[in-house]
């Protein structure tokens, strides 16, 4: 027996230890491992390396029980991570199937291993672990990364669809299955109505974001995106609320009949639980936003605050039997806007990545538990139940999609086409949620629990694999893209131009929204909320110098890679070029086409590209940065030539804040690009508001410092400006700059006050913000002529 | 955005604009709200600055040119009629429009020809009716990343002009431009759904 366990252990460990560590096993398997159920202290084990049975200090011991659970969990997570790395290495694969497929396969693999080696007590998921530890990160992540503006613009449709859709699905599936169960032939007579309803509620929990990555290329429009997002967001919450209510019903009315009063009470409870959860979440969101206002000195705890408050909202809501999921979602949505402006850049990145990581880990674990329970002995197979479940899931989803959207299309300014509705229907892929709820059914109330678990597993596997893999080709087929391979270069160029043009005009049109409500909220937001929740301190000079340092490094890098050469920007027309028709070989044409396709700028994606398992690398940011820098250069060139500013207005006090816009430098351009790309905000305001706000405290700080001291920032600014190496061509002396600097210190006064009237809250500058930006304001505002008198360093090439 | 009227009658010259552009009343009203939202200082017209404030346009490689297209003939202001007129080009094409249209009336602004003309003017900065090689080069430069060298760009430009140019004058006229795009579904590419 012991030997068998040895062998089991050994083979299992070899399989899972892909990396080093092999050496330590050699001697350890001679030892006996204690009984896994025994809770003895580690010193009860003895090394049997020698044949001596007496007590000796053992040189080498094995104590597996002590570390068993964390050890195995870590190994699972590592295995899943390795699988993900492999998955993404072969870059066609993410477009073929959703990542959930991969996770399920890994889970099944681990389950197979555990089953095969007769591992007696693998870590097991129970109700408290799931609801307290595994579920909150998943929900937090989806709430945090949700784009708020499109969500709130479509909130009517989303609530209608997600709320009613979940209810229709749950009750529809439950009732239909109940009727099926009544048929004596299937042997399911002992499943009563409540149990069926409960099963319906848990099986209707879908996770459609998992498939978003698969058909992302098909340029799904924003509204559709938001529908899918919104559904995923609210779906978990609603199913859990329903689940809990029905469980309460089951417990209560095991022996009695359900009275109408109870049903009404159930409905009322549904509403209260939902709204109460949201209310809690909002309160906690505001509290945490308020606290982050004061953390500028200890930015290391900012992520901690964010996470702890979100978790706290979840727990507090759960205490009162309100919906913790909706609470944590509301908390994330509320606090995101303010926290993002308050925290430092590194904290912001940390929060994002950590959130993704946590949710990824949770989901991986759930899928592994799922895999473990797939390959095991506790199944009950009943053809009728399972087939009908599968059928009803699809049927009821189709019914709910088409009817609900038919109704809501009457009220929308932007109706969903049948194609869109079909996509929504087909993206009803199940995820970790429904399995967990099935797994956690109390056996005492549900004697046929195994049947439910099996049915859930079948539905999940089917939807994830079958629907997940086929949805990509289906969507592309529906799109009817004519992939005309023989596009000439002309066509390619013009197509891309038109795409950019269309995106630009769409941006000019902005979003159709309910202006009244949104504007009222925005006014309220600006007047009260932002003043309370956003930092207003002025930065210290150390930050300025740090920023300058970063800026210089960045600029040097750019020059070294040859980006900012003056020659590249103005291609002079060479008249001596021969204008004849050149015979170009097909390969030349091919290579040209290649160059074009590879290097043309991507059209700005208006829809969020959200990936559930990953944070996309910021290539579009780089593109945006290049474009902005190029614009600045052309603007500067045109200014140098004495042309008027693109905005021909006399510069009044109100315009100060807008002037900062084109004159931001690369680093702030990056921030601006980041903000400009976020589809979170109003079409007008995006990157500009945060940017503009950050510009102002600079001017204020200038004003508050003494004159001499103000010289230093001006000079350092100037140095920084040199390092930026924009292509100026004029020279002048140093004193002129000093004079200019001194003069300008006095001027920014009206700048600061003018700004103060409108938007009173100044915001903190972080390392990357446009410290230069506001100086640009001062500079360009008052000393247009000094523009030419700069003596930058010209990197001549 | 102080007084937002929700009545179409508040818009100046509303009948003429409706006729010219072909927008529905609801769409026109929405456009008017947008116009007012962009016009922060309530001047009654938009300047370049107002359009530049749209953050997303700044990171569009053709942002400047798109803004310029709103200001024809070098003016610095665009009133609501002009604004609507530009946007009318992007109205989706109704199939019924094409058949029952009175041939004596001028083409609607969102016809295929007019859409193409709008795109053409993005290339043709000097408005001479032709895209010269230099203008093509500039557009290419705007749309391509910085890694592409100048020689590559020049040869691509040559090839582009060469492909489209039929009469050999080294520039692409509007008719040649139209011809090179005859296979493309312009009506769909240059239509924005919400402008219906």
GROMACS .gro file of N, CA, C and O in nm, chain A residues 127-171:
model
  180
  127UNK      N    1  -1.829   2.628  -0.076
  127UNK     CA    2  -1.910   2.747  -0.096
  127UNK      C    3  -1.838   2.873  -0.049
  127UNK      O    4  -1.839   2.975  -0.117
  128UNK      N    5  -1.778   2.864   0.067
  128UNK     CA    6  -1.721   2.988   0.118
  128UNK      C    7  -1.600   3.030   0.038
  128UNK      O    8  -1.578   3.147   0.013
  129UNK      N    9  -1.519   2.930  -0.005
  129UNK     CA   10  -1.403   2.969  -0.085
  129UNK      C   11  -1.448   3.035  -0.214
  129UNK      O   12  -1.394   3.137  -0.255
  130UNK      N   13  -1.548   2.977  -0.276
  130UNK     CA   14  -1.593   3.036  -0.401
  130UNK      C   15  -1.647   3.175  -0.379
  130UNK      O   16  -1.604   3.271  -0.442
  131UNK      N   17  -1.742   3.188  -0.290
  131UNK     CA   18  -1.809   3.317  -0.281
  131UNK      C   19  -1.723   3.423  -0.217
  131UNK      O   20  -1.741   3.541  -0.241
  132UNK      N   21  -1.630   3.381  -0.130
  132UNK     CA   22  -1.550   3.483  -0.064
  132UNK      C   23  -1.421   3.515  -0.135
  132UNK      O   24  -1.371   3.626  -0.125
  133UNK      N   25  -1.363   3.418  -0.203
  133UNK     CA   26  -1.231   3.443  -0.258
  133UNK      C   27  -1.223   3.437  -0.408
  133UNK      O   28  -1.148   3.509  -0.469
  134UNK      N   29  -1.297   3.348  -0.468
  134UNK     CA   30  -1.279   3.330  -0.611
  134UNK      C   31  -1.368   3.422  -0.694
  134UNK      O   32  -1.329   3.465  -0.800
  135UNK      N   33  -1.485   3.449  -0.646
  135UNK     CA   34  -1.579   3.527  -0.726
  135UNK      C   35  -1.550   3.677  -0.728
  135UNK      O   36  -1.555   3.738  -0.834
  136UNK      N   37  -1.517   3.739  -0.614
  136UNK     CA   38  -1.500   3.885  -0.617
  136UNK      C   39  -1.398   3.936  -0.718
  136UNK      O   40  -1.426   4.035  -0.786
  137UNK      N   41  -1.279   3.874  -0.733
  137UNK     CA   42  -1.186   3.932  -0.829
  137UNK      C   43  -1.241   3.931  -0.971
  137UNK      O   44  -1.219   4.025  -1.047
  138UNK      N   45  -1.313   3.825  -1.006
  138UNK     CA   46  -1.365   3.819  -1.142
  138UNK      C   47  -1.463   3.933  -1.167
  138UNK      O   48  -1.458   4.001  -1.269
  139UNK      N   49  -1.550   3.952  -1.071
  139UNK     CA   50  -1.651   4.056  -1.090
  139UNK      C   51  -1.586   4.194  -1.086
  139UNK      O   52  -1.622   4.284  -1.162
  140UNK      N   53  -1.489   4.210  -0.998
  140UNK     CA   54  -1.422   4.340  -0.988
  140UNK      C   55  -1.356   4.377  -1.119
  140UNK      O   56  -1.364   4.490  -1.166
  141UNK      N   57  -1.291   4.280  -1.178
  141UNK     CA   58  -1.221   4.308  -1.303
  141UNK      C   59  -1.318   4.349  -1.412
  141UNK      O   60  -1.293   4.444  -1.486
  142UNK      N   61  -1.429   4.279  -1.422
  142UNK     CA   62  -1.520   4.317  -1.530
  142UNK      C   63  -1.583   4.451  -1.502
  142UNK      O   64  -1.610   4.527  -1.594
  143UNK      N   65  -1.604   4.484  -1.377
  143UNK     CA   66  -1.660   4.616  -1.348
  143UNK      C   67  -1.560   4.727  -1.373
  143UNK      O   68  -1.594   4.834  -1.422
  144UNK      N   69  -1.436   4.702  -1.343
  144UNK     CA   70  -1.335   4.805  -1.355
  144UNK      C   71  -1.304   4.838  -1.500
  144UNK      O   72  -1.281   4.952  -1.537
  145UNK      N   73  -1.301   4.737  -1.583
  145UNK     CA   74  -1.260   4.762  -1.720
  145UNK      C   75  -1.375   4.794  -1.811
  145UNK      O   76  -1.358   4.804  -1.931
  146UNK      N   77  -1.489   4.810  -1.754
  146UNK     CA   78  -1.602   4.839  -1.838
  146UNK      C   79  -1.598   4.985  -1.881
  146UNK      O   80  -1.572   5.071  -1.799
  147UNK      N   81  -1.623   5.012  -2.006
  147UNK     CA   82  -1.627   5.152  -2.048
  147UNK      C   83  -1.756   5.217  -2.000
  147UNK      O   84  -1.864   5.172  -2.034
  148UNK      N   85  -1.744   5.321  -1.921
  148UNK     CA   86  -1.863   5.371  -1.854
  148UNK      C   87  -1.955   5.450  -1.946
  148UNK      O   88  -2.075   5.439  -1.936
  149UNK      N   89  -1.895   5.529  -2.034
  149UNK     CA   90  -1.984   5.616  -2.112
  149UNK      C   91  -2.080   5.537  -2.200
  149UNK      O   92  -2.200   5.559  -2.192
  150UNK      N   93  -2.029   5.444  -2.282
  150UNK     CA   94  -2.125   5.370  -2.362
  150UNK      C   95  -2.221   5.290  -2.276
  150UNK      O   96  -2.337   5.270  -2.314
  151UNK      N   97  -2.172   5.246  -2.160
  151UNK     CA   98  -2.260   5.170  -2.074
  151UNK      C   99  -2.378   5.254  -2.030
  151UNK      O  100  -2.493   5.213  -2.039
  152UNK      N  101  -2.351   5.373  -1.984
  152UNK     CA  102  -2.460   5.455  -1.935
  152UNK      C  103  -2.546   5.509  -2.045
  152UNK      O  104  -2.663   5.538  -2.024
  153UNK      N  105  -2.489   5.522  -2.162
  153UNK     CA  106  -2.574   5.566  -2.272
  153UNK      C  107  -2.673   5.459  -2.311
  153UNK      O  108  -2.783   5.488  -2.352
  154UNK      N  109  -2.631   5.338  -2.299
  154UNK     CA  110  -2.720   5.230  -2.339
  154UNK      C  111  -2.784   5.163  -2.221
  154UNK      O  112  -2.831   5.050  -2.233
  155UNK      N  113  -2.785   5.228  -2.109
  155UNK     CA  114  -2.821   5.156  -1.988
  155UNK      C  115  -2.963   5.104  -1.991
  155UNK      O  116  -2.991   4.996  -1.938
  156UNK      N  117  -3.049   5.179  -2.058
  156UNK     CA  118  -3.186   5.129  -2.067
  156UNK      C  119  -3.190   4.994  -2.136
  156UNK      O  120  -3.244   4.897  -2.082
  157UNK      N  121  -3.130   4.991  -2.255
  157UNK     CA  122  -3.132   4.865  -2.328
  157UNK      C  123  -3.060   4.755  -2.253
  157UNK      O  124  -3.103   4.640  -2.255
  158UNK      N  125  -2.951   4.791  -2.189
  158UNK     CA  126  -2.875   4.687  -2.121
  158UNK      C  127  -2.953   4.629  -2.005
  158UNK      O  128  -2.958   4.506  -1.989
  159UNK      N  129  -3.014   4.715  -1.925
  159UNK     CA  130  -3.092   4.662  -1.814
  159UNK      C  131  -3.208   4.577  -1.863
  159UNK      O  132  -3.236   4.470  -1.811
  160UNK      N  133  -3.270   4.629  -1.966
  160UNK     CA  134  -3.383   4.556  -2.024
  160UNK      C  135  -3.338   4.419  -2.070
  160UNK      O  136  -3.399   4.317  -2.037
  161UNK      N  137  -3.230   4.418  -2.145
  161UNK     CA  138  -3.184   4.293  -2.202
  161UNK      C  139  -3.126   4.201  -2.094
  161UNK      O  140  -3.167   4.086  -2.081
  162UNK      N  141  -3.033   4.250  -2.016
  162UNK     CA  142  -2.967   4.163  -1.920
  162UNK      C  143  -3.062   4.117  -1.812
  162UNK      O  144  -3.073   3.999  -1.781
  163UNK      N  145  -3.137   4.214  -1.757
  163UNK     CA  146  -3.227   4.178  -1.648
  163UNK      C  147  -3.337   4.084  -1.694
  163UNK      O  148  -3.351   3.971  -1.647
  164UNK      N  149  -3.414   4.134  -1.790
  164UNK     CA  150  -3.526   4.052  -1.835
  164UNK      C  151  -3.479   3.925  -1.902
  164UNK      O  152  -3.542   3.820  -1.889
  165UNK      N  153  -3.370   3.937  -1.975
  165UNK     CA  154  -3.321   3.819  -2.045
  165UNK      C  155  -3.285   3.709  -1.948
  165UNK      O  156  -3.322   3.593  -1.967
  166UNK      N  157  -3.215   3.746  -1.841
  166UNK     CA  158  -3.178   3.644  -1.743
  166UNK      C  159  -3.302   3.582  -1.681
  166UNK      O  160  -3.312   3.460  -1.664
  167UNK      N  161  -3.400   3.668  -1.649
  167UNK     CA  162  -3.521   3.614  -1.587
  167UNK      C  163  -3.596   3.522  -1.682
  167UNK      O  164  -3.640   3.413  -1.643
  168UNK      N  165  -3.610   3.567  -1.805
  168UNK     CA  166  -3.683   3.485  -1.902
  168UNK      C  167  -3.612   3.351  -1.921
  168UNK      O  168  -3.675   3.245  -1.920
  169UNK      N  169  -3.481   3.360  -1.937
  169UNK     CA  170  -3.407   3.236  -1.956
  169UNK      C  171  -3.423   3.142  -1.837
  169UNK      O  172  -3.454   3.024  -1.853
  170UNK      N  173  -3.404   3.199  -1.719
  170UNK     CA  174  -3.409   3.114  -1.599
  170UNK      C  175  -3.544   3.046  -1.586
  170UNK      O  176  -3.555   2.924  -1.574
  171UNK      N  177  -3.648   3.129  -1.591
  171UNK     CA  178  -3.779   3.069  -1.571
  171UNK      C  179  -3.822   2.982  -1.687
  171UNK      O  180  -3.886   2.879  -1.670
   0.00000   0.00000   0.00000
